mmCIF file of N, CA and C and ligand atoms in Angstrom:
data_model
loop_
_atom_site.group_PDB
_atom_site.id
_atom_site.type_symbol
_atom_site.label_atom_id
_atom_site.label_comp_id
_atom_site.label_asym_id
_atom_site.label_seq_id
_atom_site.Cartn_x
_atom_site.Cartn_y
_atom_site.Cartn_z
ATOM 1 N N MET R 17 4.225 -12.463 2.292
ATOM 2 C CA MET R 17 5.350 -12.727 1.390
ATOM 3 C C MET R 17 4.868 -13.413 0.118
ATOM 4 N N ILE R 18 5.633 -13.242 -0.932
ATOM 5 C CA ILE R 18 5.264 -13.810 -2.224
ATOM 6 C C ILE R 18 6.214 -14.955 -2.553
ATOM 7 N N ALA R 19 5.641 -16.037 -3.043
ATOM 8 C CA ALA R 19 6.462 -17.206 -3.345
ATOM 9 C C ALA R 19 7.177 -17.067 -4.679
ATOM 10 N N VAL R 20 6.584 -16.324 -5.580
ATOM 11 C CA VAL R 20 7.188 -16.155 -6.903
ATOM 12 C C VAL R 20 8.479 -15.371 -6.776
ATOM 13 N N GLY R 21 9.513 -15.812 -7.490
ATOM 14 C CA GLY R 21 10.769 -15.087 -7.468
ATOM 15 C C GLY R 21 10.646 -13.786 -8.232
ATOM 16 N N LEU R 22 10.835 -12.688 -7.553
ATOM 17 C CA LEU R 22 10.740 -11.396 -8.225
ATOM 18 C C LEU R 22 12.077 -11.020 -8.848
ATOM 19 N N LEU R 23 11.997 -10.481 -10.034
ATOM 20 C CA LEU R 23 13.205 -10.078 -10.736
ATOM 21 C C LEU R 23 13.598 -8.658 -10.357
ATOM 22 N N ASN R 24 14.872 -8.428 -10.362
ATOM 23 C CA ASN R 24 15.401 -7.081 -10.160
ATOM 24 C C ASN R 24 15.755 -6.505 -11.524
ATOM 25 N N TRP R 25 14.879 -5.644 -12.021
ATOM 26 C CA TRP R 25 15.120 -5.025 -13.320
ATOM 27 C C TRP R 25 15.218 -3.524 -13.153
ATOM 28 N N ASN R 26 15.999 -3.099 -12.211
ATOM 29 C CA ASN R 26 16.116 -1.669 -11.957
ATOM 30 C C ASN R 26 16.978 -0.967 -13.003
ATOM 31 N N SER R 27 17.804 -1.729 -13.678
ATOM 32 C CA SER R 27 18.689 -1.122 -14.662
ATOM 33 C C SER R 27 17.901 -0.455 -15.785
ATOM 34 N N GLY R 28 18.410 0.674 -16.259
ATOM 35 C CA GLY R 28 17.742 1.402 -17.327
ATOM 36 C C GLY R 28 17.695 0.629 -18.629
ATOM 37 N N GLN R 29 18.498 -0.425 -18.758
ATOM 38 C CA GLN R 29 18.520 -1.187 -19.993
ATOM 39 C C GLN R 29 17.188 -1.886 -20.260
ATOM 40 N N HIS R 30 16.377 -2.004 -19.221
ATOM 41 C CA HIS R 30 15.119 -2.722 -19.387
ATOM 42 C C HIS R 30 14.006 -1.835 -19.914
ATOM 43 N N TYR R 31 14.282 -0.527 -19.995
ATOM 44 C CA TYR R 31 13.261 0.388 -20.486
ATOM 45 C C TYR R 31 13.654 0.900 -21.855
ATOM 46 N N ASP R 32 12.840 0.576 -22.852
ATOM 47 C CA ASP R 32 13.122 1.008 -24.210
ATOM 48 C C ASP R 32 12.369 2.302 -24.494
ATOM 49 N N HIS R 33 13.118 3.374 -24.630
ATOM 50 C CA HIS R 33 12.481 4.666 -24.864
ATOM 51 C C HIS R 33 11.951 4.780 -26.293
ATOM 52 N N GLY R 34 12.256 3.802 -27.113
ATOM 53 C CA GLY R 34 11.767 3.833 -28.478
ATOM 54 C C GLY R 34 10.290 3.539 -28.599
ATOM 55 N N GLY R 35 9.676 3.057 -27.517
ATOM 56 C CA GLY R 35 8.246 2.813 -27.565
ATOM 57 C C GLY R 35 7.868 1.410 -27.147
ATOM 58 N N ASP R 36 6.576 1.152 -27.196
ATOM 59 C CA ASP R 36 6.059 -0.144 -26.770
ATOM 60 C C ASP R 36 6.154 -1.168 -27.886
ATOM 61 N N CYS R 37 6.382 -2.409 -27.488
ATOM 62 C CA CYS R 37 6.288 -3.538 -28.398
ATOM 63 C C CYS R 37 5.400 -4.578 -27.732
ATOM 64 N N PRO R 38 4.802 -5.460 -28.530
ATOM 65 C CA PRO R 38 3.951 -6.487 -27.932
ATOM 66 C C PRO R 38 4.766 -7.420 -27.044
ATOM 67 N N CYS R 39 4.274 -7.646 -25.850
ATOM 68 C CA CYS R 39 4.898 -8.580 -24.920
ATOM 69 C C CYS R 39 4.873 -9.983 -25.514
ATOM 70 N N THR R 40 5.995 -10.693 -25.416
ATOM 71 C CA THR R 40 6.039 -12.033 -26.004
ATOM 72 C C THR R 40 5.208 -13.021 -25.213
ATOM 73 N N GLN R 41 4.797 -12.638 -24.015
ATOM 74 C CA GLN R 41 4.023 -13.555 -23.182
ATOM 75 C C GLN R 41 2.525 -13.288 -23.253
ATOM 76 N N CYS R 42 2.123 -12.023 -23.131
ATOM 77 C CA CYS R 42 0.688 -11.720 -23.075
ATOM 78 C C CYS R 42 0.207 -10.913 -24.276
ATOM 79 N N GLY R 43 1.134 -10.416 -25.103
ATOM 80 C CA GLY R 43 0.736 -9.735 -26.319
ATOM 81 C C GLY R 43 0.367 -8.281 -26.151
ATOM 82 N N LYS R 44 0.333 -7.790 -24.916
ATOM 83 C CA LYS R 44 -0.004 -6.391 -24.699
ATOM 84 C C LYS R 44 1.251 -5.532 -24.793
ATOM 85 N N PRO R 45 1.084 -4.270 -25.181
ATOM 86 C CA PRO R 45 2.262 -3.408 -25.378
ATOM 87 C C PRO R 45 3.031 -3.194 -24.077
ATOM 88 N N THR R 46 4.345 -3.189 -24.211
ATOM 89 C CA THR R 46 5.193 -2.917 -23.053
ATOM 90 C C THR R 46 6.454 -2.203 -23.490
ATOM 91 N N PRO R 47 6.924 -1.232 -22.731
ATOM 92 C CA PRO R 47 8.204 -0.599 -23.013
ATOM 93 C C PRO R 47 9.364 -1.382 -22.408
ATOM 94 N N LEU R 48 9.059 -2.441 -21.674
ATOM 95 C CA LEU R 48 10.111 -3.181 -20.976
ATOM 96 C C LEU R 48 10.749 -4.218 -21.883
ATOM 97 N N ARG R 49 12.028 -4.462 -21.654
ATOM 98 C CA ARG R 49 12.773 -5.465 -22.417
ATOM 99 C C ARG R 49 13.526 -6.371 -21.458
ATOM 100 N N SER R 50 13.648 -7.627 -21.861
ATOM 101 C CA SER R 50 14.473 -8.538 -21.074
ATOM 102 C C SER R 50 15.939 -8.257 -21.365
ATOM 103 N N HIS R 51 16.823 -9.000 -20.727
ATOM 104 C CA HIS R 51 18.249 -8.824 -20.996
ATOM 105 C C HIS R 51 18.581 -9.129 -22.452
ATOM 106 N N ALA R 52 17.772 -9.965 -23.070
ATOM 107 C CA ALA R 52 18.010 -10.315 -24.458
ATOM 108 C C ALA R 52 17.358 -9.330 -25.413
ATOM 109 N N GLY R 53 16.743 -8.268 -24.872
ATOM 110 C CA GLY R 53 16.102 -7.287 -25.723
ATOM 111 C C GLY R 53 14.703 -7.691 -26.159
ATOM 112 N N GLU R 54 14.188 -8.709 -25.521
ATOM 113 C CA GLU R 54 12.874 -9.227 -25.878
ATOM 114 C C GLU R 54 11.789 -8.433 -25.144
ATOM 115 N N PRO R 55 10.772 -7.965 -25.852
ATOM 116 C CA PRO R 55 9.705 -7.222 -25.177
ATOM 117 C C PRO R 55 8.909 -8.140 -24.245
ATOM 118 N N VAL R 56 8.900 -7.808 -22.999
ATOM 119 C CA VAL R 56 8.146 -8.626 -22.040
ATOM 120 C C VAL R 56 7.916 -7.812 -20.771
ATOM 121 N N HIS R 57 6.715 -7.914 -20.219
ATOM 122 C CA HIS R 57 6.462 -7.283 -18.927
ATOM 123 C C HIS R 57 7.287 -7.978 -17.860
ATOM 124 N N LYS R 58 7.698 -7.215 -16.870
ATOM 125 C CA LYS R 58 8.443 -7.828 -15.785
ATOM 126 C C LYS R 58 7.592 -8.891 -15.092
ATOM 127 N N VAL R 59 6.332 -8.597 -14.887
ATOM 128 C CA VAL R 59 5.460 -9.573 -14.219
ATOM 129 C C VAL R 59 5.270 -10.810 -15.085
ATOM 130 N N CYS R 60 5.250 -10.630 -16.407
ATOM 131 C CA CYS R 60 5.109 -11.779 -17.299
ATOM 132 C C CYS R 60 6.366 -12.641 -17.246
ATOM 133 N N ALA R 61 7.536 -11.999 -17.182
ATOM 134 C CA ALA R 61 8.791 -12.730 -17.068
ATOM 135 C C ALA R 61 8.830 -13.511 -15.757
ATOM 136 N N GLU R 62 8.372 -12.862 -14.707
ATOM 137 C CA GLU R 62 8.361 -13.536 -13.408
ATOM 138 C C GLU R 62 7.387 -14.707 -13.421
ATOM 139 N N ASP R 63 6.252 -14.484 -14.088
ATOM 140 C CA ASP R 63 5.261 -15.548 -14.189
ATOM 141 C C ASP R 63 5.803 -16.714 -15.002
ATOM 142 N N TRP R 64 6.510 -16.375 -16.092
ATOM 143 C CA TRP R 64 7.085 -17.434 -16.927
ATOM 144 C C TRP R 64 8.093 -18.235 -16.119
ATOM 145 N N ASN R 65 8.971 -17.541 -15.400
ATOM 146 C CA ASN R 65 9.961 -18.227 -14.570
ATOM 147 C C ASN R 65 9.279 -19.153 -13.572
ATOM 148 N N ASP R 66 8.150 -18.650 -13.025
ATOM 149 C CA ASP R 66 7.441 -19.426 -12.015
ATOM 150 C C ASP R 66 6.849 -20.694 -12.610
ATOM 151 N N ARG R 67 6.389 -20.596 -13.844
ATOM 152 C CA ARG R 67 5.756 -21.755 -14.477
ATOM 153 C C ARG R 67 6.779 -22.684 -15.114
ATOM 154 N N ASN R 68 7.989 -22.196 -15.354
ATOM 155 C CA ASN R 68 9.019 -23.006 -16.016
ATOM 156 C C ASN R 68 10.313 -22.960 -15.214
ATOM 157 N N PRO R 69 10.279 -23.580 -14.038
ATOM 158 C CA PRO R 69 11.400 -23.401 -13.114
ATOM 159 C C PRO R 69 12.734 -23.904 -13.651
ATOM 160 N N ASN R 70 12.716 -24.854 -14.559
ATOM 161 C CA ASN R 70 13.987 -25.433 -14.999
ATOM 162 C C ASN R 70 14.231 -25.309 -16.491
ATOM 163 N N ALA R 71 13.329 -24.675 -17.184
ATOM 164 C CA ALA R 71 13.429 -24.655 -18.635
ATOM 165 C C ALA R 71 14.389 -23.579 -19.107
ATOM 166 N N ALA R 72 15.145 -23.937 -20.118
ATOM 167 C CA ALA R 72 15.903 -22.910 -20.829
ATOM 168 C C ALA R 72 14.989 -22.360 -21.904
ATOM 169 N N ARG R 73 15.039 -21.069 -22.124
ATOM 170 C CA ARG R 73 14.156 -20.462 -23.119
ATOM 171 C C ARG R 73 14.915 -20.218 -24.400
ATOM 172 N N HIS R 74 14.730 -21.060 -25.352
ATOM 173 C CA HIS R 74 15.410 -20.815 -26.617
ATOM 174 C C HIS R 74 14.437 -20.482 -27.727
ATOM 175 N N GLU R 75 13.149 -20.653 -27.481
ATOM 176 C CA GLU R 75 12.208 -20.335 -28.544
ATOM 177 C C GLU R 75 10.861 -19.979 -27.954
ATOM 178 N N HIS R 76 10.089 -19.295 -28.759
ATOM 179 C CA HIS R 76 8.723 -18.965 -28.397
ATOM 180 C C HIS R 76 7.904 -18.942 -29.679
ATOM 181 N N ASP R 77 6.871 -19.756 -29.734
ATOM 182 C CA ASP R 77 6.044 -19.870 -30.938
ATOM 183 C C ASP R 77 6.892 -20.222 -32.152
ATOM 184 N N GLY R 78 7.888 -21.081 -31.927
ATOM 185 C CA GLY R 78 8.694 -21.551 -33.040
ATOM 186 C C GLY R 78 9.800 -20.612 -33.461
ATOM 187 N N ARG R 79 9.838 -19.410 -32.873
ATOM 188 C CA ARG R 79 10.910 -18.481 -33.220
ATOM 189 C C ARG R 79 12.051 -18.653 -32.233
ATOM 190 N N ASP R 80 13.240 -18.747 -32.746
ATOM 191 C CA ASP R 80 14.398 -18.860 -31.873
ATOM 192 C C ASP R 80 14.739 -17.487 -31.326
ATOM 193 N N LEU R 81 14.581 -17.323 -30.057
ATOM 194 C CA LEU R 81 14.840 -16.026 -29.452
ATOM 195 C C LEU R 81 16.285 -15.907 -28.974
ATOM 196 N N GLY R 82 16.957 -17.041 -28.908
ATOM 197 C CA GLY R 82 18.337 -17.002 -28.453
ATOM 198 C C GLY R 82 18.468 -16.593 -27.001
ATOM 199 N N THR R 83 17.408 -16.796 -26.260
ATOM 200 C CA THR R 83 17.434 -16.351 -24.878
ATOM 201 C C THR R 83 17.456 -17.527 -23.926
ATOM 202 N N GLN R 84 17.832 -17.225 -22.721
ATOM 203 C CA GLN R 84 17.754 -18.205 -21.650
ATOM 204 C C GLN R 84 16.682 -17.736 -20.693
ATOM 205 N N ARG R 85 16.697 -18.241 -19.520
ATOM 206 C CA ARG R 85 15.705 -17.813 -18.543
ATOM 207 C C ARG R 85 15.829 -16.309 -18.292
ATOM 208 N N PHE R 86 14.685 -15.729 -17.965
ATOM 209 C CA PHE R 86 14.729 -14.345 -17.517
ATOM 210 C C PHE R 86 15.523 -14.295 -16.223
ATOM 211 N N HIS R 87 16.290 -13.268 -16.049
ATOM 212 C CA HIS R 87 17.087 -13.188 -14.831
ATOM 213 C C HIS R 87 17.195 -11.759 -14.361
ATOM 214 N N SER R 88 17.629 -11.610 -13.153
ATOM 215 C CA SER R 88 17.757 -10.282 -12.559
ATOM 216 C C SER R 88 19.042 -9.612 -13.001
ATOM 217 N N ASP R 89 19.088 -8.328 -12.784
ATOM 218 C CA ASP R 89 20.334 -7.609 -13.013
ATOM 219 C C ASP R 89 21.409 -8.170 -12.095
ATOM 220 N N PRO R 90 22.644 -8.217 -12.578
ATOM 221 C CA PRO R 90 23.725 -8.647 -11.682
ATOM 222 C C PRO R 90 23.931 -7.602 -10.592
ATOM 223 N N PRO R 91 24.436 -8.021 -9.466
ATOM 224 C CA PRO R 91 24.700 -7.061 -8.389
ATOM 225 C C PRO R 91 25.614 -5.959 -8.886
ATOM 226 N N ARG R 92 25.282 -4.759 -8.536
ATOM 227 C CA ARG R 92 26.049 -3.619 -9.034
ATOM 228 C C ARG R 92 27.363 -3.490 -8.270
ATOM 229 N N LYS R 93 28.425 -3.406 -9.027
ATOM 230 C CA LYS R 93 29.717 -3.223 -8.365
ATOM 231 C C LYS R 93 29.920 -1.747 -8.061
ATOM 232 N N SER R 94 30.281 -1.488 -6.871
ATOM 233 C CA SER R 94 30.425 -0.083 -6.464
ATOM 234 C C SER R 94 31.854 0.367 -6.685
ATOM 235 N N ARG R 95 32.104 0.681 -7.963
ATOM 236 C CA ARG R 95 33.455 1.158 -8.270
ATOM 237 C C ARG R 95 33.580 2.650 -8.023
ATOM 238 N N ARG R 96 32.498 3.344 -8.377
ATOM 239 C CA ARG R 96 32.588 4.800 -8.317
ATOM 240 C C ARG R 96 32.457 5.320 -6.890
ATOM 241 N N ARG R 97 31.746 4.561 -6.089
ATOM 242 C CA ARG R 97 31.499 5.071 -4.740
ATOM 243 C C ARG R 97 32.221 4.208 -3.725
ATOM 244 N N ASN R 98 33.122 4.761 -3.054
ATOM 245 C CA ASN R 98 33.785 4.068 -1.946
ATOM 246 C C ASN R 98 33.103 4.449 -0.652
ATOM 247 N N ARG R 99 32.754 3.434 0.107
ATOM 248 C CA ARG R 99 32.081 3.786 1.355
ATOM 249 C C ARG R 99 33.044 3.601 2.528
HETATM 250 ZN ZN1 ZN G 255 3.061 -9.194 -20.682
#
């Protein structure tokens, strides 16, 4: 088992088909975006959460990102499918 909290980013909103942008954490290109639209690898987001368990994320390198902690997709409501 892994101690790091893994994020659930299954939603298509996390994949930007427009192309790669530099990850705000490691600087390498990534097509992934956080909920705030910030380019970041999922593993980098998980790593950041792990290293900053209580921090609110409002800036990075002096730039105000307007973001909070990385978080998982909300549980999907099953409106369309009745079981
Ligand atoms: Zn990264």
